[in-house]
Amino acid sequence: MDYTPYLQKAFRMTVHDILTDVAQNGLQSNCAYYLTFETNRPDVVLPEFVRVKYPEEITLVFENQFENLIVTDTDIQADVSFGGVLSTVCVPFIALKAFADPNHQFGLALIPEKAAEKQAESSTVHCAKIISIDEVRKLRKK
């Protein structure tokens, strides 16, 4: 019997629950979460300049420069700073390759799943609708 799918589901649920706690209660002062995920997927929402610079994968660090964390059953969404530019990122749990908290010697290796065409479209549309209030303010000033 192949137990891998069961373990992967449990690992993703663990990441989901940890990040849900962060979204609801804030990041504990002694934690830093590293999320590694595939960038070459249609269901991942990233600024184009980031996707060009990291065409295969990227590791985001949730420690200081992230805001507006939203965790759904399928996605992780946050405003993340890339070189001082705050951008909305949306990552489906099935795109994750690794999750770690090096401050606590904790890490999970994940096997990304392929996104179904319909799921990729749904995820991208859902995530693309979320913008920060700062973006709205910038648009109004123009």
Tab-separated table of N, CA and C in Angstrom:
chain	number	residue	atom	x	y	z
A	1	MET	N	0.845	-1.188	0.000
A	1	MET	CA	0.000	0.000	0.000
A	1	MET	C	0.888	1.249	0.000
A	2	ASP	N	0.513	2.226	-0.789
A	2	ASP	CA	1.252	3.484	-0.865
A	2	ASP	C	0.628	4.483	0.122
A	3	TYR	N	1.363	4.809	1.161
A	3	TYR	CA	0.861	5.732	2.181
A	3	TYR	C	1.159	7.190	1.855
A	4	THR	N	1.904	7.429	0.788
A	4	THR	CA	2.316	8.784	0.438
A	4	THR	C	1.143	9.758	0.312
A	5	PRO	N	0.066	9.423	-0.399
A	5	PRO	CA	-1.037	10.391	-0.504
A	5	PRO	C	-1.646	10.761	0.853
A	6	TYR	N	-1.706	9.801	1.754
A	6	TYR	CA	-2.252	10.071	3.080
A	6	TYR	C	-1.337	11.014	3.872
A	7	LEU	N	-0.034	10.766	3.772
A	7	LEU	CA	0.924	11.625	4.460
A	7	LEU	C	0.918	13.028	3.884
A	8	GLN	N	0.881	13.135	2.560
A	8	GLN	CA	0.869	14.448	1.920
A	8	GLN	C	-0.367	15.252	2.324
A	9	LYS	N	-1.502	14.585	2.384
A	9	LYS	CA	-2.739	15.252	2.815
A	9	LYS	C	-2.595	15.749	4.256
A	10	ALA	N	-2.018	14.914	5.118
A	10	ALA	CA	-1.816	15.305	6.515
A	10	ALA	C	-0.820	16.463	6.628
A	11	PHE	N	0.252	16.426	5.817
A	11	PHE	CA	1.232	17.510	5.840
A	11	PHE	C	0.593	18.825	5.402
A	12	ARG	N	-0.208	18.776	4.328
A	12	ARG	CA	-0.866	20.002	3.850
A	12	ARG	C	-1.847	20.545	4.891
A	13	MET	N	-2.541	19.644	5.557
A	13	MET	CA	-3.478	20.080	6.599
A	13	MET	C	-2.713	20.711	7.767
A	14	THR	N	-1.549	20.188	8.078
A	14	THR	CA	-0.714	20.774	9.130
A	14	THR	C	-0.312	22.200	8.760
A	15	VAL	N	0.148	22.397	7.533
A	15	VAL	CA	0.512	23.739	7.055
A	15	VAL	C	-0.719	24.638	7.107
A	16	HIS	N	-1.848	24.144	6.631
A	16	HIS	CA	-3.107	24.900	6.660
A	16	HIS	C	-3.423	25.363	8.079
A	17	ASP	N	-3.364	24.454	9.027
A	17	ASP	CA	-3.730	24.788	10.410
A	17	ASP	C	-2.747	25.771	11.041
A	18	ILE	N	-1.453	25.605	10.778
A	18	ILE	CA	-0.451	26.531	11.322
A	18	ILE	C	-0.678	27.934	10.761
A	19	LEU	N	-0.858	28.041	9.438
A	19	LEU	CA	-1.033	29.362	8.829
A	19	LEU	C	-2.386	29.976	9.168
A	20	THR	N	-3.414	29.156	9.376
A	20	THR	CA	-4.703	29.677	9.841
A	20	THR	C	-4.542	30.315	11.212
A	21	ASP	N	-3.771	29.676	12.075
A	21	ASP	CA	-3.498	30.240	13.399
A	21	ASP	C	-2.762	31.571	13.278
A	22	VAL	N	-1.796	31.648	12.374
A	22	VAL	CA	-1.067	32.908	12.152
A	22	VAL	C	-2.015	33.988	11.637
A	23	ALA	N	-2.899	33.635	10.709
A	23	ALA	CA	-3.848	34.610	10.156
A	23	ALA	C	-4.788	35.138	11.242
A	24	GLN	N	-5.161	34.280	12.168
A	24	GLN	CA	-6.111	34.673	13.214
A	24	GLN	C	-5.443	35.344	14.411
A	25	ASN	N	-4.241	34.897	14.768
A	25	ASN	CA	-3.619	35.341	16.017
A	25	ASN	C	-2.292	36.066	15.848
A	26	GLY	N	-1.804	36.136	14.626
A	26	GLY	CA	-0.512	36.770	14.384
A	26	GLY	C	0.631	35.782	14.530
A	27	LEU	N	1.767	36.191	14.039
A	27	LEU	CA	2.961	35.362	14.067
A	27	LEU	C	3.597	35.438	15.448
A	28	GLN	N	3.923	34.293	16.007
A	28	GLN	CA	4.623	34.286	17.290
A	28	GLN	C	6.020	34.859	17.084
A	29	SER	N	6.537	35.536	18.080
A	29	SER	CA	7.798	36.262	17.924
A	29	SER	C	8.988	35.362	17.620
A	30	ASN	N	8.925	34.108	17.963
A	30	ASN	CA	10.072	33.230	17.737
A	30	ASN	C	9.878	32.302	16.541
A	31	CYS	N	8.972	32.642	15.635
A	31	CYS	CA	8.694	31.798	14.470
A	31	CYS	C	9.012	32.533	13.172
A	32	ALA	N	9.429	31.772	12.210
A	32	ALA	CA	9.603	32.262	10.838
A	32	ALA	C	9.262	31.088	9.942
A	33	TYR	N	8.302	31.277	9.055
A	33	TYR	CA	7.846	30.176	8.205
A	33	TYR	C	8.389	30.340	6.794
A	34	TYR	N	8.984	29.288	6.305
A	34	TYR	CA	9.534	29.238	4.955
A	34	TYR	C	8.620	28.355	4.114
A	35	LEU	N	8.080	28.921	3.048
A	35	LEU	CA	7.212	28.181	2.141
A	35	LEU	C	7.874	28.113	0.772
A	36	THR	N	8.192	26.919	0.338
A	36	THR	CA	8.766	26.723	-0.992
A	36	THR	C	7.675	26.161	-1.879
A	37	PHE	N	7.525	26.760	-3.063
A	37	PHE	CA	6.468	26.307	-3.966
A	37	PHE	C	6.890	26.497	-5.410
A	38	GLU	N	6.189	25.781	-6.278
A	38	GLU	CA	6.430	25.893	-7.714
A	38	GLU	C	5.857	27.210	-8.224
A	39	THR	N	6.617	27.873	-9.075
A	39	THR	CA	6.156	29.142	-9.649
A	39	THR	C	5.655	28.998	-11.081
A	40	ASN	N	5.961	27.871	-11.712
A	40	ASN	CA	5.616	27.676	-13.129
A	40	ASN	C	4.267	26.994	-13.297
A	41	ARG	N	3.293	27.435	-12.545
A	41	ARG	CA	1.951	26.835	-12.565
A	41	ARG	C	0.915	27.919	-12.851
A	42	PRO	N	-0.146	27.568	-13.554
A	42	PRO	CA	-1.185	28.568	-13.827
A	42	PRO	C	-2.018	28.928	-12.598
A	43	ASP	N	-1.984	28.079	-11.561
A	43	ASP	CA	-2.794	28.340	-10.369
A	43	ASP	C	-2.048	29.124	-9.298
A	44	VAL	N	-0.809	29.524	-9.569
A	44	VAL	CA	-0.030	30.350	-8.646
A	44	VAL	C	-0.096	31.792	-9.127
A	45	VAL	N	-0.464	32.701	-8.234
A	45	VAL	CA	-0.534	34.122	-8.565
A	45	VAL	C	0.695	34.806	-7.960
A	46	LEU	N	1.509	35.364	-8.862
A	46	LEU	CA	2.748	36.059	-8.489
A	46	LEU	C	2.942	37.239	-9.418
A	47	PRO	N	3.654	38.270	-8.973
A	47	PRO	CA	4.010	39.326	-9.921
A	47	PRO	C	4.877	38.738	-11.035
A	48	GLU	N	4.708	39.222	-12.231
A	48	GLU	CA	5.427	38.667	-13.379
A	48	GLU	C	6.941	38.788	-13.205
A	49	PHE	N	7.436	39.886	-12.639
A	49	PHE	CA	8.881	40.037	-12.479
A	49	PHE	C	9.450	38.982	-11.526
A	50	VAL	N	8.658	38.521	-10.579
A	50	VAL	CA	9.103	37.462	-9.668
A	50	VAL	C	9.113	36.121	-10.401
A	51	ARG	N	8.077	35.873	-11.173
A	51	ARG	CA	7.991	34.617	-11.935
A	51	ARG	C	9.152	34.511	-12.941
A	52	VAL	N	9.534	35.634	-13.547
A	52	VAL	CA	10.647	35.636	-14.495
A	52	VAL	C	11.969	35.346	-13.769
A	53	LYS	N	12.148	35.950	-12.608
A	53	LYS	CA	13.376	35.760	-11.845
A	53	LYS	C	13.477	34.358	-11.243
A	54	TYR	N	12.326	33.782	-10.888
A	54	TYR	CA	12.278	32.452	-10.281
A	54	TYR	C	11.311	31.576	-11.083
A	55	PRO	N	11.736	31.086	-12.241
A	55	PRO	CA	10.813	30.393	-13.142
A	55	PRO	C	10.376	28.994	-12.681
A	56	GLU	N	11.086	28.392	-11.762
A	56	GLU	CA	10.740	27.032	-11.321
A	56	GLU	C	10.122	27.019	-9.924
A	57	GLU	N	10.814	27.649	-8.974
A	57	GLU	CA	10.337	27.655	-7.589
A	57	GLU	C	10.900	28.843	-6.846
A	58	ILE	N	10.269	29.140	-5.721
A	58	ILE	CA	10.706	30.232	-4.860
A	58	ILE	C	10.389	29.830	-3.420
A	59	THR	N	11.150	30.386	-2.504
A	59	THR	CA	10.850	30.218	-1.083
A	59	THR	C	10.498	31.585	-0.526
A	60	LEU	N	9.300	31.695	0.016
A	60	LEU	CA	8.874	32.915	0.693
A	60	LEU	C	9.089	32.724	2.181
A	61	VAL	N	9.522	33.783	2.840
A	61	VAL	CA	9.712	33.746	4.283
A	61	VAL	C	8.632	34.616	4.917
A	62	PHE	N	7.793	33.986	5.703
A	62	PHE	CA	6.780	34.728	6.457
A	62	PHE	C	7.370	35.001	7.832
A	63	GLU	N	7.936	36.202	7.937
A	63	GLU	CA	8.520	36.611	9.211
A	63	GLU	C	8.166	38.069	9.473
A	64	ASN	N	8.698	38.970	8.650
A	64	ASN	CA	8.469	40.389	8.884
A	64	ASN	C	7.693	41.078	7.775
A	65	GLN	N	8.015	40.760	6.525
A	65	GLN	CA	7.478	41.551	5.430
A	65	GLN	C	6.345	40.845	4.692
A	66	PHE	N	5.266	40.573	5.411
A	66	PHE	CA	4.047	40.067	4.793
A	66	PHE	C	2.863	40.649	5.563
A	67	GLU	N	1.740	40.781	4.871
A	67	GLU	CA	0.523	41.344	5.462
A	67	GLU	C	-0.689	40.619	4.898
A	68	ASN	N	-1.815	40.839	5.533
A	68	ASN	CA	-3.106	40.389	5.014
A	68	ASN	C	-3.124	38.909	4.657
A	69	LEU	N	-2.621	38.082	5.555
A	69	LEU	CA	-2.610	36.642	5.323
A	69	LEU	C	-4.035	36.101	5.382
A	70	ILE	N	-4.412	35.394	4.327
A	70	ILE	CA	-5.716	34.746	4.243
A	70	ILE	C	-5.474	33.290	3.878
A	71	VAL	N	-6.042	32.395	4.656
A	71	VAL	CA	-5.880	30.969	4.396
A	71	VAL	C	-7.264	30.398	4.111
A	72	THR	N	-7.410	29.784	2.945
A	72	THR	CA	-8.661	29.124	2.592
A	72	THR	C	-8.418	27.617	2.600
A	73	ASP	N	-9.417	26.860	2.262
A	73	ASP	CA	-9.243	25.408	2.198
A	73	ASP	C	-8.246	25.002	1.117
A	74	THR	N	-8.079	25.840	0.106
A	74	THR	CA	-7.238	25.469	-1.033
A	74	THR	C	-6.005	26.340	-1.224
A	75	ASP	N	-5.988	27.558	-0.678
A	75	ASP	CA	-4.943	28.525	-1.008
A	75	ASP	C	-4.396	29.263	0.206
A	76	ILE	N	-3.186	29.765	0.021
A	76	ILE	CA	-2.550	30.701	0.949
A	76	ILE	C	-2.416	32.006	0.186
A	77	GLN	N	-2.918	33.095	0.758
A	77	GLN	CA	-2.854	34.394	0.099
A	77	GLN	C	-2.252	35.398	1.063
A	78	ALA	N	-1.377	36.238	0.563
A	78	ALA	CA	-0.769	37.265	1.407
A	78	ALA	C	-0.195	38.360	0.528
A	79	ASP	N	-0.036	39.516	1.120
A	79	ASP	CA	0.701	40.599	0.488
A	79	ASP	C	2.136	40.462	0.980
A	80	VAL	N	3.061	40.310	0.037
A	80	VAL	CA	4.459	40.033	0.346
A	80	VAL	C	5.328	41.099	-0.302
A	81	SER	N	6.376	41.513	0.381
A	81	SER	CA	7.290	42.510	-0.149
A	81	SER	C	8.391	41.843	-0.965
A	82	PHE	N	8.525	42.276	-2.230
A	82	PHE	CA	9.603	41.840	-3.111
A	82	PHE	C	10.438	43.074	-3.433
A	83	GLY	N	11.591	43.192	-2.804
A	83	GLY	CA	12.447	44.349	-3.048
A	83	GLY	C	11.759	45.656	-2.720
A	84	GLY	N	10.956	45.663	-1.684
A	84	GLY	CA	10.255	46.867	-1.264
A	84	GLY	C	8.926	47.096	-1.959
A	85	VAL	N	8.559	46.233	-2.895
A	85	VAL	CA	7.286	46.354	-3.604
A	85	VAL	C	6.319	45.327	-3.030
A	86	LEU	N	5.231	45.800	-2.437
A	86	LEU	CA	4.232	44.912	-1.850
A	86	LEU	C	3.326	44.364	-2.951
A	87	SER	N	3.242	43.033	-3.034
A	87	SER	CA	2.464	42.376	-4.076
A	87	SER	C	1.648	41.248	-3.476
A	88	THR	N	0.477	41.014	-4.043
A	88	THR	CA	-0.367	39.916	-3.594
A	88	THR	C	0.097	38.615	-4.230
A	89	VAL	N	0.235	37.614	-3.398
A	89	VAL	CA	0.657	36.281	-3.816
A	89	VAL	C	-0.432	35.306	-3.394
A	90	CYS	N	-0.708	34.353	-4.270
A	90	CYS	CA	-1.679	33.300	-3.950
A	90	CYS	C	-1.064	31.965	-4.350
A	91	VAL	N	-0.973	31.064	-3.385
A	91	VAL	CA	-0.336	29.774	-3.608
A	91	VAL	C	-1.294	28.665	-3.184
A	92	PRO	N	-1.675	27.806	-4.100
A	92	PRO	CA	-2.485	26.653	-3.714
A	92	PRO	C	-1.647	25.694	-2.858
A	93	PHE	N	-2.269	25.070	-1.896
A	93	PHE	CA	-1.552	24.106	-1.066
A	93	PHE	C	-0.919	23.003	-1.910
A	94	ILE	N	-1.558	22.657	-3.033
A	94	ILE	CA	-1.030	21.574	-3.862
A	94	ILE	C	0.226	21.986	-4.633
A	95	ALA	N	0.601	23.272	-4.590
A	95	ALA	CA	1.822	23.736	-5.246
A	95	ALA	C	3.021	23.745	-4.293
A	96	LEU	N	2.779	23.520	-3.000
A	96	LEU	CA	3.864	23.567	-2.021
A	96	LEU	C	4.842	22.414	-2.197
A	97	LYS	N	6.114	22.744	-2.021
A	97	LYS	CA	7.182	21.736	-2.061
A	97	LYS	C	7.786	21.524	-0.671
A	98	ALA	N	7.743	22.586	0.156
A	98	ALA	CA	8.313	22.472	1.498
A	98	ALA	C	7.724	23.544	2.405
A	99	PHE	N	7.697	23.214	3.680
A	99	PHE	CA	7.271	24.150	4.723
A	99	PHE	C	8.239	23.948	5.876
A	100	ALA	N	8.776	25.044	6.411
A	100	ALA	CA	9.742	24.895	7.495
A	100	ALA	C	9.667	26.054	8.471
A	101	ASP	N	10.015	25.753	9.708
A	101	ASP	CA	10.254	26.755	10.736
A	101	ASP	C	11.629	26.438	11.302
A	102	PRO	N	12.688	27.017	10.707
A	102	PRO	CA	14.045	26.675	11.133
A	102	PRO	C	14.338	27.033	12.586
A	103	ASN	N	13.622	27.996	13.136
A	103	ASN	CA	13.836	28.366	14.533
A	103	ASN	C	13.460	27.233	15.485
A	104	HIS	N	12.630	26.310	15.010
A	104	HIS	CA	12.195	25.181	15.841
A	104	HIS	C	12.600	23.831	15.240
A	105	GLN	N	13.527	23.866	14.295
A	105	GLN	CA	14.006	22.653	13.628
A	105	GLN	C	12.839	21.790	13.147
A	106	PHE	N	11.869	22.455	12.498
A	106	PHE	CA	10.682	21.760	11.994
A	106	PHE	C	10.591	21.958	10.493
A	107	GLY	N	10.301	20.884	9.780
A	107	GLY	CA	10.122	21.012	8.344
A	107	GLY	C	9.336	19.853	7.768
A	108	LEU	N	8.648	20.132	6.684
A	108	LEU	CA	7.879	19.125	5.967
A	108	LEU	C	8.252	19.177	4.494
A	109	ALA	N	8.482	18.013	3.903
A	109	ALA	CA	8.712	17.919	2.459
A	109	ALA	C	7.391	17.529	1.812
A	110	LEU	N	6.974	18.320	0.832
A	110	LEU	CA	5.699	18.077	0.170
A	110	LEU	C	5.919	17.766	-1.302
A	111	ILE	N	5.042	16.967	-1.847
A	111	ILE	CA	5.090	16.627	-3.269
A	111	ILE	C	3.967	17.405	-3.961
A	112	PRO	N	4.325	18.368	-4.810
A	112	PRO	CA	3.286	19.135	-5.498
A	112	PRO	C	2.409	18.232	-6.365
A	113	GLU	N	1.145	18.612	-6.459
A	113	GLU	CA	0.209	17.902	-7.333
A	113	GLU	C	-0.059	18.775	-8.547
A	114	LYS	N	-0.379	18.150	-9.643
A	114	LYS	CA	-0.770	18.912	-10.827
A	114	LYS	C	-2.160	19.487	-10.593
A	115	ALA	N	-2.339	20.693	-11.056
A	115	ALA	CA	-3.641	21.336	-10.936
A	115	ALA	C	-4.517	20.915	-12.099
A	116	ALA	N	-5.739	20.575	-11.784
A	116	ALA	CA	-6.706	20.325	-12.846
A	116	ALA	C	-6.983	21.655	-13.530
A	117	GLU	N	-7.245	21.639	-14.820
A	117	GLU	CA	-7.470	22.872	-15.584
A	117	GLU	C	-8.542	23.747	-14.941
A	118	LYS	N	-9.653	23.137	-14.581
A	118	LYS	CA	-10.757	23.892	-13.985
A	118	LYS	C	-10.344	24.464	-12.626
A	119	GLN	N	-9.622	23.666	-11.836
A	119	GLN	CA	-9.172	24.120	-10.529
A	119	GLN	C	-8.196	25.285	-10.674
A	120	ALA	N	-7.292	25.217	-11.638
A	120	ALA	CA	-6.321	26.290	-11.855
A	120	ALA	C	-7.024	27.589	-12.198
A	121	GLU	N	-8.006	27.526	-13.081
A	121	GLU	CA	-8.758	28.730	-13.453
A	121	GLU	C	-9.501	29.285	-12.250
A	122	SER	N	-10.140	28.433	-11.476
A	122	SER	CA	-10.906	28.855	-10.309
A	122	SER	C	-10.006	29.514	-9.279
A	123	SER	N	-8.859	28.901	-9.010
A	123	SER	CA	-7.919	29.430	-8.029
A	123	SER	C	-7.391	30.790	-8.463
A	124	THR	N	-6.996	30.913	-9.712
A	124	THR	CA	-6.436	32.157	-10.209
A	124	THR	C	-7.470	33.274	-10.159
A	125	VAL	N	-8.683	32.984	-10.563
A	125	VAL	CA	-9.739	33.997	-10.523
A	125	VAL	C	-10.033	34.391	-9.085
A	126	HIS	N	-10.138	33.412	-8.188
A	126	HIS	CA	-10.433	33.700	-6.788
A	126	HIS	C	-9.342	34.561	-6.165
A	127	CYS	N	-8.098	34.180	-6.370
A	127	CYS	CA	-6.984	34.897	-5.764
A	127	CYS	C	-6.773	36.262	-6.402
A	128	ALA	N	-7.002	36.368	-7.667
A	128	ALA	CA	-6.770	37.633	-8.361
A	128	ALA	C	-7.730	38.720	-7.901
A	129	LYS	N	-8.852	38.367	-7.311
A	129	LYS	CA	-9.832	39.352	-6.866
A	129	LYS	C	-9.397	40.062	-5.593
A	130	ILE	N	-8.454	39.507	-4.861
A	130	ILE	CA	-8.055	40.072	-3.584
A	130	ILE	C	-6.954	41.092	-3.814
A	131	ILE	N	-7.215	42.336	-3.393
A	131	ILE	CA	-6.209	43.379	-3.488
A	131	ILE	C	-6.135	44.079	-2.136
A	132	SER	N	-5.018	44.685	-1.880
A	132	SER	CA	-4.851	45.367	-0.604
A	132	SER	C	-5.484	46.754	-0.673
A	133	ILE	N	-5.780	47.301	0.475
A	133	ILE	CA	-6.366	48.635	0.554
A	133	ILE	C	-5.376	49.679	0.021
A	134	ASP	N	-4.070	49.416	0.187
A	134	ASP	CA	-3.061	50.339	-0.343
A	134	ASP	C	-3.131	50.418	-1.863
A	135	GLU	N	-3.411	49.288	-2.517
A	135	GLU	CA	-3.537	49.289	-3.972
A	135	GLU	C	-4.724	50.134	-4.406
A	136	VAL	N	-5.831	50.042	-3.665
A	136	VAL	CA	-7.014	50.834	-3.971
A	136	VAL	C	-6.693	52.316	-3.808
A	137	ARG	N	-5.987	52.670	-2.751
A	137	ARG	CA	-5.627	54.063	-2.520
A	137	ARG	C	-4.740	54.599	-3.649
A	138	LYS	N	-3.788	53.771	-4.104
A	138	LYS	CA	-2.900	54.177	-5.194
A	138	LYS	C	-3.708	54.435	-6.460
A	139	LEU	N	-4.676	53.577	-6.741
A	139	LEU	CA	-5.507	53.732	-7.935
A	139	LEU	C	-6.335	55.020	-7.864
A	140	ARG	N	-6.830	55.337	-6.678
A	140	ARG	CA	-7.640	56.542	-6.530
A	140	ARG	C	-6.823	57.829	-6.700
A	141	LYS	N	-5.544	57.763	-6.351
A	141	LYS	CA	-4.687	58.950	-6.466
A	141	LYS	C	-4.342	59.267	-7.913
A	142	LYS	N	-4.422	58.263	-8.789
A	142	LYS	CA	-4.045	58.466	-10.194
A	142	LYS	C	-5.048	59.263	-10.954
